[in-house]
XYZ file of N, CA, C and O in Angstrom:
764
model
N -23.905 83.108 33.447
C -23.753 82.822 32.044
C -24.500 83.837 31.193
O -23.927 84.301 30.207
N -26.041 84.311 31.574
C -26.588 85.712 30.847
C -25.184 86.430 30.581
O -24.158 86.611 31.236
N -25.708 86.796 29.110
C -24.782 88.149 28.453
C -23.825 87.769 27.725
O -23.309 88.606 26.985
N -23.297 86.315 27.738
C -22.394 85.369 27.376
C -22.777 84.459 26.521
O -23.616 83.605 26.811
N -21.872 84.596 24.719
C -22.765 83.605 24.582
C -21.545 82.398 24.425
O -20.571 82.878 23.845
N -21.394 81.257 24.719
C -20.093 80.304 24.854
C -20.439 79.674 23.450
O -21.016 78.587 23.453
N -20.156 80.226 22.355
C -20.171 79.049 20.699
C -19.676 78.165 20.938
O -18.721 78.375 21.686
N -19.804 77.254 20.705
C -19.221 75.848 20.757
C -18.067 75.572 19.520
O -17.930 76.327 18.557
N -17.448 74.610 19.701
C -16.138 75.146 18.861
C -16.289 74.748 17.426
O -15.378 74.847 16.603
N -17.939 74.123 17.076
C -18.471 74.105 15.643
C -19.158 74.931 15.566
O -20.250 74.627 15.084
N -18.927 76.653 16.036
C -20.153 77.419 16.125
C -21.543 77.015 16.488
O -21.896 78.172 16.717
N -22.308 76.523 16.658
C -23.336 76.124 16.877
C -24.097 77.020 17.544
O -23.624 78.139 17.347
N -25.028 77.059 18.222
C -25.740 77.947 19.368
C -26.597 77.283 20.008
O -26.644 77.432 21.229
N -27.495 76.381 19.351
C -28.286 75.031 19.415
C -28.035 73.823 18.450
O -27.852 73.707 17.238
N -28.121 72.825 19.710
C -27.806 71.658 19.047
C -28.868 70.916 19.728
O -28.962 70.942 20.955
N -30.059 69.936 18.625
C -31.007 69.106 20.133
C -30.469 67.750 19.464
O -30.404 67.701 18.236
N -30.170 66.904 20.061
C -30.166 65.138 19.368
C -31.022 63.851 20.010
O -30.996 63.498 21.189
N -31.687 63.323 19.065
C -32.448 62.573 19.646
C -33.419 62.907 20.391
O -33.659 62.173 21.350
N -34.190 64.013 20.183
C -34.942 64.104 21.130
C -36.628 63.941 21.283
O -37.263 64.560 20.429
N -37.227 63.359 22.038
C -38.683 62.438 21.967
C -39.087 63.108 23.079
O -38.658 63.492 24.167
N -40.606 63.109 22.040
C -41.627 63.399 23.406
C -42.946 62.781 23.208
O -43.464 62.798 22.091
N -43.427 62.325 24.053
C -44.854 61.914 23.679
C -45.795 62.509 24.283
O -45.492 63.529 24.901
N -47.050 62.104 24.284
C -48.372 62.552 24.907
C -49.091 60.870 24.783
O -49.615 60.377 23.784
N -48.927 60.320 25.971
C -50.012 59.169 26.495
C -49.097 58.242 25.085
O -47.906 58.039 24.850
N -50.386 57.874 24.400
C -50.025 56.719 23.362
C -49.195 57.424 22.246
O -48.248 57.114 21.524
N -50.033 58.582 22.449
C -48.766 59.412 21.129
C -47.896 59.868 20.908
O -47.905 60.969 21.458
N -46.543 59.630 20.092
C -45.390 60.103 19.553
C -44.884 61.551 18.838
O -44.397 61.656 17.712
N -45.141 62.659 19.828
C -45.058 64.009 19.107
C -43.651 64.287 18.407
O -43.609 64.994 17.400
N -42.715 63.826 18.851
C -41.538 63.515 18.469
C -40.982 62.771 18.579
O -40.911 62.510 19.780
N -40.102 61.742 17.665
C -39.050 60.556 17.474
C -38.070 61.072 17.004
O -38.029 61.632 15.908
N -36.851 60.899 18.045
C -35.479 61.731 17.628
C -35.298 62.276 16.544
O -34.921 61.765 15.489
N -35.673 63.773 16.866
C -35.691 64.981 16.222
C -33.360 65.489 16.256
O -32.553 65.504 17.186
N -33.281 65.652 15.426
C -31.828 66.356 15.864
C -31.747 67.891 14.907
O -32.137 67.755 13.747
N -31.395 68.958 15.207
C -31.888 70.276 14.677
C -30.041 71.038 15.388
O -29.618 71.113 16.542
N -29.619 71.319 14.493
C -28.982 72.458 14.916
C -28.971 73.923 14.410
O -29.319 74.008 13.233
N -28.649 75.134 15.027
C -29.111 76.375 14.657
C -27.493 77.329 15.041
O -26.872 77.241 16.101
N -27.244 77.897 14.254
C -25.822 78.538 14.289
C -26.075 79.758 14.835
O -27.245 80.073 14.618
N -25.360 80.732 15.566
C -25.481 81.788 15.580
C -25.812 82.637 14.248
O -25.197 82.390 13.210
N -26.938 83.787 14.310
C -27.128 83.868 13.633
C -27.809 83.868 12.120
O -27.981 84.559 11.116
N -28.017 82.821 12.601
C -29.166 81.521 11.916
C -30.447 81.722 11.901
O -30.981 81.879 12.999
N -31.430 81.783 10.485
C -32.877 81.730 10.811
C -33.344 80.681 10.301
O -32.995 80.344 9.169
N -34.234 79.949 11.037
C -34.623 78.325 10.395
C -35.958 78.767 10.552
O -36.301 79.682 11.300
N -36.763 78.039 9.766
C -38.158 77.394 9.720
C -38.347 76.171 10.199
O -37.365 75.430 10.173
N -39.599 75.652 10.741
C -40.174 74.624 10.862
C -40.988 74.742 10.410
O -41.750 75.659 10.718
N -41.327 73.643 9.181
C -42.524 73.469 8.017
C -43.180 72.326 8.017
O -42.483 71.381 7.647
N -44.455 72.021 8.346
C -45.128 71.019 8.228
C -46.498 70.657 8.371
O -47.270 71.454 8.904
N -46.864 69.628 7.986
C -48.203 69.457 8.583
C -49.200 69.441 9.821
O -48.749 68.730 10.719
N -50.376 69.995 10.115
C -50.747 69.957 11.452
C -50.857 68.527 12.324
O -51.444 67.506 11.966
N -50.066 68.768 13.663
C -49.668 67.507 14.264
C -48.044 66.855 13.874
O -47.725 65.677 14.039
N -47.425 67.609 13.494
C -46.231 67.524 12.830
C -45.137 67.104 13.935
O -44.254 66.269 13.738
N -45.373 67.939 15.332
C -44.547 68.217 16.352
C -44.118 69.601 16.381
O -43.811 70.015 17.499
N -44.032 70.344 15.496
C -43.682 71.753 15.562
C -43.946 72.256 16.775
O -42.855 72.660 17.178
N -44.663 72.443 17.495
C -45.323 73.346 18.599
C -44.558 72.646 19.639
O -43.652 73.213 20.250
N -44.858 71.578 19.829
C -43.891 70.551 20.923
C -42.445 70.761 21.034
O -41.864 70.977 22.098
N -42.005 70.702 20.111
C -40.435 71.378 19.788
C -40.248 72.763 20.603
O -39.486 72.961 21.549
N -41.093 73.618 20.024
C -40.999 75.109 20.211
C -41.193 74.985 21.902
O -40.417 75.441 22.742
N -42.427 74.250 22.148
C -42.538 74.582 23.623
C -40.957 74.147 24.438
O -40.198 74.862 25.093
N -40.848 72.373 23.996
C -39.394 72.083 24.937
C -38.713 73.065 24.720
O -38.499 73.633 25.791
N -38.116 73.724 23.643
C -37.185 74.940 23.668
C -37.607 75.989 24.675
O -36.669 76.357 25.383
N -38.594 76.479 24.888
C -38.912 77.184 25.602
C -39.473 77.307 26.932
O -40.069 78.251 27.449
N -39.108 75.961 27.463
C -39.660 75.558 28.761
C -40.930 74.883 29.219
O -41.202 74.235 30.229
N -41.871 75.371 27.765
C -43.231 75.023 28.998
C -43.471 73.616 28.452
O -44.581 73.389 27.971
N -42.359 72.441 28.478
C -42.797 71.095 28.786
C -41.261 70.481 28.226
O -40.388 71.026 27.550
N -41.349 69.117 28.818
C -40.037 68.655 28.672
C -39.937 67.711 27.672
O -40.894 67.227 27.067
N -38.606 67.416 27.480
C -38.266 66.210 26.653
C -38.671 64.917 27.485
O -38.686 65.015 28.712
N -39.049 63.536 26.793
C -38.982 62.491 27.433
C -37.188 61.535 27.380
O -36.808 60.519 27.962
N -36.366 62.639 26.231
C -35.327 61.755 26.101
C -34.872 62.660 25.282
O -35.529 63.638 24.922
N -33.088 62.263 24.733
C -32.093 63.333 24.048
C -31.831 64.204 24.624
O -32.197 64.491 25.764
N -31.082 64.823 23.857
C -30.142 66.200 24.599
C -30.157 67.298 23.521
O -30.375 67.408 22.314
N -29.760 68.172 24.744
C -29.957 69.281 24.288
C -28.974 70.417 24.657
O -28.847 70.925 25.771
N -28.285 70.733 23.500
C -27.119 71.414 23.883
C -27.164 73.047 23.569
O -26.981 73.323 22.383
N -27.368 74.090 24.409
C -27.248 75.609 24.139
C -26.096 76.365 24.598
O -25.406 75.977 25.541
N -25.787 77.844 23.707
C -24.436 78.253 24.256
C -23.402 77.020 24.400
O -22.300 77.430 24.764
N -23.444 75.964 24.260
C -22.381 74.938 24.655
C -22.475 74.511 25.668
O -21.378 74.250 26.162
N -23.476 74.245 26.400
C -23.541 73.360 27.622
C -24.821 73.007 27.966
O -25.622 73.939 27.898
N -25.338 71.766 28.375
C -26.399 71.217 28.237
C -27.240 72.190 28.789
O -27.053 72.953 29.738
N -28.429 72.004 27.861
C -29.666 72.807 28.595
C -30.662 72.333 29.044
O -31.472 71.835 28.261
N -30.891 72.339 30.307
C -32.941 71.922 31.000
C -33.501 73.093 31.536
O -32.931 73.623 32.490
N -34.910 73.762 30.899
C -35.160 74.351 31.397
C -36.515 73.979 32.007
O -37.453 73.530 31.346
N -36.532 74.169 33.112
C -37.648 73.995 33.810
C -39.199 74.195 34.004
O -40.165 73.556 34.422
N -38.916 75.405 33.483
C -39.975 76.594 32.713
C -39.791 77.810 32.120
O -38.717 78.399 31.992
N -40.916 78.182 31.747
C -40.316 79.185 30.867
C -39.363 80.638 31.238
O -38.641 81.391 30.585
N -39.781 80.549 32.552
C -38.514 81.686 33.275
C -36.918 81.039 33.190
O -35.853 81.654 33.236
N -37.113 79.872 33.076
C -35.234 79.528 33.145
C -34.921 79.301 31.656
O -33.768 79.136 31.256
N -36.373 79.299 30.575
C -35.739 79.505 29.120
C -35.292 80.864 29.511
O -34.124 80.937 29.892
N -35.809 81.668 29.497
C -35.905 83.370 29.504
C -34.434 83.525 30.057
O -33.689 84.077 29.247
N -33.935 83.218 31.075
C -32.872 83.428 31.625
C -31.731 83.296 31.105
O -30.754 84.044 31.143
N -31.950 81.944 30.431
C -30.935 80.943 29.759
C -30.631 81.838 27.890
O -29.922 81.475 26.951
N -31.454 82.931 28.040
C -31.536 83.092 26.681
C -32.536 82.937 25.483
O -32.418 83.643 24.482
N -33.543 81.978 25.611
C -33.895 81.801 24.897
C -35.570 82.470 24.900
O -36.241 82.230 25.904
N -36.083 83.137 23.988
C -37.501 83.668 24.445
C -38.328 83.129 23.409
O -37.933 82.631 22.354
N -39.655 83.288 23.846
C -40.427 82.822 23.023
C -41.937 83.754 22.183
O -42.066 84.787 22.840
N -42.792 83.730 21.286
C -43.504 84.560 20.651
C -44.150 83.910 20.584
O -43.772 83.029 19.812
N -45.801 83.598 21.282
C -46.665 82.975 21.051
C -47.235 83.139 19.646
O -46.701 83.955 18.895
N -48.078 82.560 19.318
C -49.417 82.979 17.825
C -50.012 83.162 18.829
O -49.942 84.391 18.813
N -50.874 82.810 20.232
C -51.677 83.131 21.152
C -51.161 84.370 21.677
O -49.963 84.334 21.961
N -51.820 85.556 21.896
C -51.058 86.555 22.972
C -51.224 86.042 24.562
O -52.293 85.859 25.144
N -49.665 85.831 25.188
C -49.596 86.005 26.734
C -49.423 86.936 27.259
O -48.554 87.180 28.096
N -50.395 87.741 26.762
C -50.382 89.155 27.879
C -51.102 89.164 29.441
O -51.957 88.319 29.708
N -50.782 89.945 30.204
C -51.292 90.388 30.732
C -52.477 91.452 30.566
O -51.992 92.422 31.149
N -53.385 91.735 30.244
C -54.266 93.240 29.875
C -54.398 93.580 30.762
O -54.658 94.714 30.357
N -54.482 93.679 31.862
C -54.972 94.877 32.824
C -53.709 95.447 33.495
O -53.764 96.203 34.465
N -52.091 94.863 32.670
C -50.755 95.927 33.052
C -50.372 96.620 31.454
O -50.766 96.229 30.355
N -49.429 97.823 31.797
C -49.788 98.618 31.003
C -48.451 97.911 29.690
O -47.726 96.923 29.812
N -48.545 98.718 28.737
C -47.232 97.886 27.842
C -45.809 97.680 28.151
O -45.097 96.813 27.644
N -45.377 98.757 29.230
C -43.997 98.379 30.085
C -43.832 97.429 31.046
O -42.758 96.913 31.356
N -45.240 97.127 31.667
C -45.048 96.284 32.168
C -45.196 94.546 31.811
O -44.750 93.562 32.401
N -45.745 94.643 30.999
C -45.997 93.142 30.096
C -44.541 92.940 29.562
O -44.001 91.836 29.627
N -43.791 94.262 28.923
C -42.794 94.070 28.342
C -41.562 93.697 29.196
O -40.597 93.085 28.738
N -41.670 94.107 30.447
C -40.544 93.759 31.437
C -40.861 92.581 32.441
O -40.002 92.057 33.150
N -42.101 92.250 32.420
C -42.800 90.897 32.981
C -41.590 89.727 32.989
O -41.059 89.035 32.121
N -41.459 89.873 34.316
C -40.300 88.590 34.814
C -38.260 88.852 34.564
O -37.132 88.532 34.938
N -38.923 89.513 33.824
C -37.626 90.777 34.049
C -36.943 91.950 34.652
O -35.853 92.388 34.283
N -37.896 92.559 35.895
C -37.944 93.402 36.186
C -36.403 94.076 37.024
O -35.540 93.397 37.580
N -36.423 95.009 36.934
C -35.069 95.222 38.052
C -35.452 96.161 39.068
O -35.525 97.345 38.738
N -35.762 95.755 40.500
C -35.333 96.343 41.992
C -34.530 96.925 42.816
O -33.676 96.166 43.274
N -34.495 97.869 43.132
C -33.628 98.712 44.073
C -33.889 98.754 45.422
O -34.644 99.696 45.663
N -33.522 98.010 46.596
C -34.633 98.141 47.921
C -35.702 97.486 47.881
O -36.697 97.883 48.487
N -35.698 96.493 47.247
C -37.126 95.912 46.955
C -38.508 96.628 46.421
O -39.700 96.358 46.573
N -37.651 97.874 45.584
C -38.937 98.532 44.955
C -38.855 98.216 43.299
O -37.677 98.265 42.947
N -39.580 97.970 42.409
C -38.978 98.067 41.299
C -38.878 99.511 40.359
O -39.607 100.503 40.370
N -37.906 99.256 39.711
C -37.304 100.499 38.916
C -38.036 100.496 37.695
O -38.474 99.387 37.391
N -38.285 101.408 36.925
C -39.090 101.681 35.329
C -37.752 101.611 34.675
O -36.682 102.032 35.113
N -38.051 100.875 33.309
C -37.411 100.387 32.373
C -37.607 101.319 31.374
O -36.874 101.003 30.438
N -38.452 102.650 31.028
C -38.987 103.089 30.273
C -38.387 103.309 28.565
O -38.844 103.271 27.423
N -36.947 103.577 29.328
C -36.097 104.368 28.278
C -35.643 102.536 27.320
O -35.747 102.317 26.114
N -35.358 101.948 27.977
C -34.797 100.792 26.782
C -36.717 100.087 26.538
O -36.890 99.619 25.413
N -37.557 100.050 27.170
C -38.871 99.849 26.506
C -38.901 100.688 25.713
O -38.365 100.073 24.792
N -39.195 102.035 25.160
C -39.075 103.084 24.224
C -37.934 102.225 23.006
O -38.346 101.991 21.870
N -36.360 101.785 23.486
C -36.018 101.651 22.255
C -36.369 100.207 21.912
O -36.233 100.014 20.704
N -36.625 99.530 22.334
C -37.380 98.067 21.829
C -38.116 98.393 20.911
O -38.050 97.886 19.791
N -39.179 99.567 21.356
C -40.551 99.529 20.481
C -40.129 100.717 19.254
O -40.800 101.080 18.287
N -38.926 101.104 19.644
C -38.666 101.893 18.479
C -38.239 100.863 16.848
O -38.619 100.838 15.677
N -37.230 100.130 17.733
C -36.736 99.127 17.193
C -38.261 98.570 16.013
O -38.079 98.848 14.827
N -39.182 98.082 16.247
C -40.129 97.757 15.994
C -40.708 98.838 15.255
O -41.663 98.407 14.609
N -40.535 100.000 15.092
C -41.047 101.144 14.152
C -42.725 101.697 15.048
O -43.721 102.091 14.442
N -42.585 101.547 16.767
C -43.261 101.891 17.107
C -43.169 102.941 18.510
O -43.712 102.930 19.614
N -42.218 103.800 17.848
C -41.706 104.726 19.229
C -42.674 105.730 19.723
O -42.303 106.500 20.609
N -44.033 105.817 19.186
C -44.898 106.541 19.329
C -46.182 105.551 20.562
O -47.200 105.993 21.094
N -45.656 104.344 20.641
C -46.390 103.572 21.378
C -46.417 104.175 22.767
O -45.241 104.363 23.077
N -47.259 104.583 23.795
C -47.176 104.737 25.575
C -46.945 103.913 26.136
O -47.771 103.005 26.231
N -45.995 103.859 26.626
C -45.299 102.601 27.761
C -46.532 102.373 28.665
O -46.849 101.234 29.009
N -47.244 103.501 29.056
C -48.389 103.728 30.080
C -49.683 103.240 29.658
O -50.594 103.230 30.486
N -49.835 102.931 28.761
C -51.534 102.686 28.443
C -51.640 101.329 28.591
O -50.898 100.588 27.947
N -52.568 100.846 29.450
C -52.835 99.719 29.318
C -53.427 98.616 28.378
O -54.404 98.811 27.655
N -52.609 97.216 28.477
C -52.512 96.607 27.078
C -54.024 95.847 26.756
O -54.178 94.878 26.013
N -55.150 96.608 27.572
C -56.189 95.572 27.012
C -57.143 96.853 26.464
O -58.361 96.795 26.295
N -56.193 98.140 26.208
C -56.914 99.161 25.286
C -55.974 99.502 23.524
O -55.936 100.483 22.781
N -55.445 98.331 23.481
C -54.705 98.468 22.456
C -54.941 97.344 21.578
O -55.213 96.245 22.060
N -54.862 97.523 20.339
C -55.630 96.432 18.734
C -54.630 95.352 18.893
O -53.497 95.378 19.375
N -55.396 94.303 18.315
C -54.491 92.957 18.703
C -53.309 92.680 17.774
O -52.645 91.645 17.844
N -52.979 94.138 16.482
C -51.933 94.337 16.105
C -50.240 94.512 16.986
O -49.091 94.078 16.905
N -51.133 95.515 17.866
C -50.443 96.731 18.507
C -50.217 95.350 19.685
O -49.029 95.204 19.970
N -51.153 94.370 20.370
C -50.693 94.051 21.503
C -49.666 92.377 20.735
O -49.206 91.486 21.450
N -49.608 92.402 19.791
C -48.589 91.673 18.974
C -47.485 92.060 18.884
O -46.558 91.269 19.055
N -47.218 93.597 18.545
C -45.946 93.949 18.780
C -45.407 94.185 20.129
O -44.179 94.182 20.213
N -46.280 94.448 21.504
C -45.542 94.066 22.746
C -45.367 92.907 22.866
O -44.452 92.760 23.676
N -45.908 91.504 22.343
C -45.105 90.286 22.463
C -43.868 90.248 21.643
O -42.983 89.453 21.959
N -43.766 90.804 20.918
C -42.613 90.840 20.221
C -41.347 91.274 20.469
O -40.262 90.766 20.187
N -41.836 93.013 21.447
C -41.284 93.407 22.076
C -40.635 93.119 23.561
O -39.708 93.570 24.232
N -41.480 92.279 23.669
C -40.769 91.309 25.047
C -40.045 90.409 25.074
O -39.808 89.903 26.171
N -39.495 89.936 24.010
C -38.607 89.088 23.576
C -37.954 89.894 23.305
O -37.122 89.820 24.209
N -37.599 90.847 22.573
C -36.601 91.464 22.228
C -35.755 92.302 23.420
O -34.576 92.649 23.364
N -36.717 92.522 24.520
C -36.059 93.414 25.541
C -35.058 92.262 26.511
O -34.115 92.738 27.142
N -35.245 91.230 26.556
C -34.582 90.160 27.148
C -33.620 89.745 26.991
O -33.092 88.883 27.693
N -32.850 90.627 25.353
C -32.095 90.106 24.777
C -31.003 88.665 24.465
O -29.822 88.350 24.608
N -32.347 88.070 23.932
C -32.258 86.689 23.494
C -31.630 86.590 22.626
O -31.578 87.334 21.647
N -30.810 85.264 22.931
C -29.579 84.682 22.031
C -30.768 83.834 20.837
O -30.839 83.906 19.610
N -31.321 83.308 21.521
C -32.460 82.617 20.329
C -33.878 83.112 21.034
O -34.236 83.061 22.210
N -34.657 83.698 19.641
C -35.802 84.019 19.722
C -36.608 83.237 19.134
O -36.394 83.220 17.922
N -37.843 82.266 19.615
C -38.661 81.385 18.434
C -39.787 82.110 18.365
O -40.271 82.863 19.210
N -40.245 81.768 17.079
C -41.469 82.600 17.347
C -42.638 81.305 16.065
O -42.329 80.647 15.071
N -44.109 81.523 16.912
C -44.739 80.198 16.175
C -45.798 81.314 15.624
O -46.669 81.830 16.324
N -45.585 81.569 14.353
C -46.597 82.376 13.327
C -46.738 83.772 14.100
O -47.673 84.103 14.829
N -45.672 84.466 13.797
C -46.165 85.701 14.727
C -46.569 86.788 13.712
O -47.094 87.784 14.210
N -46.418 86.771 12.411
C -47.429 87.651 11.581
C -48.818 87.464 11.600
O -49.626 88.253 11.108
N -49.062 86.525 12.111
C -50.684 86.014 11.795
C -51.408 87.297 12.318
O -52.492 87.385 11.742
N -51.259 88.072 12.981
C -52.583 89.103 13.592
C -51.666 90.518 13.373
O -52.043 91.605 13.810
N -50.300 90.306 12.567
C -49.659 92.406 12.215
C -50.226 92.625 11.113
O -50.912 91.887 10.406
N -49.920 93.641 11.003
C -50.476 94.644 9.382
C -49.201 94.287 8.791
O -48.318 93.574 9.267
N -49.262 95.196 7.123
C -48.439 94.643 6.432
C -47.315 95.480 6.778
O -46.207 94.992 6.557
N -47.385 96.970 7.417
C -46.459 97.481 7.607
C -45.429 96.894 8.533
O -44.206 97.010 8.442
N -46.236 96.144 9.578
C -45.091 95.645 11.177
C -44.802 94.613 10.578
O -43.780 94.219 11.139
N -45.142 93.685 9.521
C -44.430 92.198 9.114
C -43.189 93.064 8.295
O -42.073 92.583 8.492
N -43.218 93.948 7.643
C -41.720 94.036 7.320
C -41.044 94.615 8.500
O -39.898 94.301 8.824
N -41.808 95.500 9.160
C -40.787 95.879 10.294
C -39.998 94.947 11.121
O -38.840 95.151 11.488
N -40.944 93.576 11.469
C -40.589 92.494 12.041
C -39.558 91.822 11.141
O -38.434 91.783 11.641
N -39.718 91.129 9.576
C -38.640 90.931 9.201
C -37.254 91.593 9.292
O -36.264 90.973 9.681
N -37.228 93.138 8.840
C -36.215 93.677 8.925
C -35.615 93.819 10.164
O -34.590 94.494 10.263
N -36.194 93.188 11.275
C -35.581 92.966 12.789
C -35.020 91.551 12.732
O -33.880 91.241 13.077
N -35.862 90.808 12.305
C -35.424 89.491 12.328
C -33.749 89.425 11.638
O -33.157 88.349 11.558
C-alpha cells in the first residue's frame, strides 16, 4: 500500500470516530471524531490536558485507542508502533527531539528507513541533501554528527525525517518552539 494513497470516495485521508482513551481513572479522550482531507492543514487548540498529545501519539503509534475507529488512505488503521505509523504513512515531529546524537544527520534522517543491498546498507545521501535543501538547509553535512549541531539545526533533522519518508500525513506537536525565525518560514512554506 506505501506510495499509494487510496482517497476514499469523500476524499478524506483521515477519518477517526469515536475514539477514547484513558489513563487509569482518567478520560484523555471521549469520542473524539476528526477528519483531515488530503491536503488539509488542521490545528489542535487547547488547553493543557486537553488530549491533544494523546491524539497525536494514537495517530502515530506510540499508544493505542481504548475504542473507535480509525480510518486512513481508506482502510482501517492500527498501528502498532511507531514503525507501522511510519510505514503506513503517517510521521510524526516531536516538540521533544528523538534523535539519536551519537549518529550523524543521515543517519537519524534515514533511521528505520534504511535501504540494503546484501545485507549492507546503502547511503541515502543525495535525497537527504534534497530534504534538507527542501528545508533551506543544503549547506547542512549529512556527516557530522547530530550531537555537534544547535538544537535549531537538530530540529530541522526532525523535520527532515519526516519529510524523507514521504508522508501522506505529517503531525507535528509545536515544532517551531526551538527554530529561528528564518526556518519557521522555511517550515511554513513547506508545510
Amino acid at each position: 500500500m506505501r506510495g499509494m494513497v487510496d482517497r476514499s470516495s469523500d476524499g478524506s485521508l483521515l477519518r477517526l470516530h469515536a475514539v477514547r482513551k484513558a489513563f487509569g481513572p482518567v478520560q484523555a479522550l471521549e469520542s473524539v471524531d476528526l477528519e483531515v482531507g488530503c491536503g488539509e492543514v488542521h490545528a489542535l487548540v487547547g488547553e493543557n490536558g486537553a488530549g491533544k498529545s494523546t491524539l497525536m501519539k494514537i495517530l502515530s503509534g506510540a499508544c493505542h485507542p481504548d475504542d473507535g475507529s480509525i480510518i486512513f488512505n481508506g482502510v482501517p488503521y492500527v498501528a502498532r508502533n511507531p514503525a507501522d505509523a511510519r510505514l503506513a504513512g503517517i510521521a510524526m515531529i516531536y516538540q521533544e527531539l528523538t534523535l539519536a546524537l551519537h549518529l550523524t544527520v543521515e543517519e537519524n534522517i534515514t533511521l528505520g528507513i534504511e535501504h540494503s543491498r546484501y545485507g549492507l546498507l546503502s547511503r541515502q545521501t543525495q535525497r537527504v541533501k534534497d530534504v534538507l535543501a527542501r528545508m533551506g538547509h543544503e549547506d547542512l553535512d549529512p556527516d557530522i554528527p547530530v550531537a555537534e549541531l544547535s538544537i535549531n539545526l537538530r530540529q530541522i533533522v526532525e523535520i527532515a525525517r519526516a519529510l524523507m519518508c514521504d508522508a501522506h500525513l505529517i503531525i507535528m506537536d509545536e515544532p517551531t518552539s526551538s527554530l529561528s525565525a528564518e526556518d519557521k518560514v522555511s517550515l511554513f512554506q513547506t508545510v
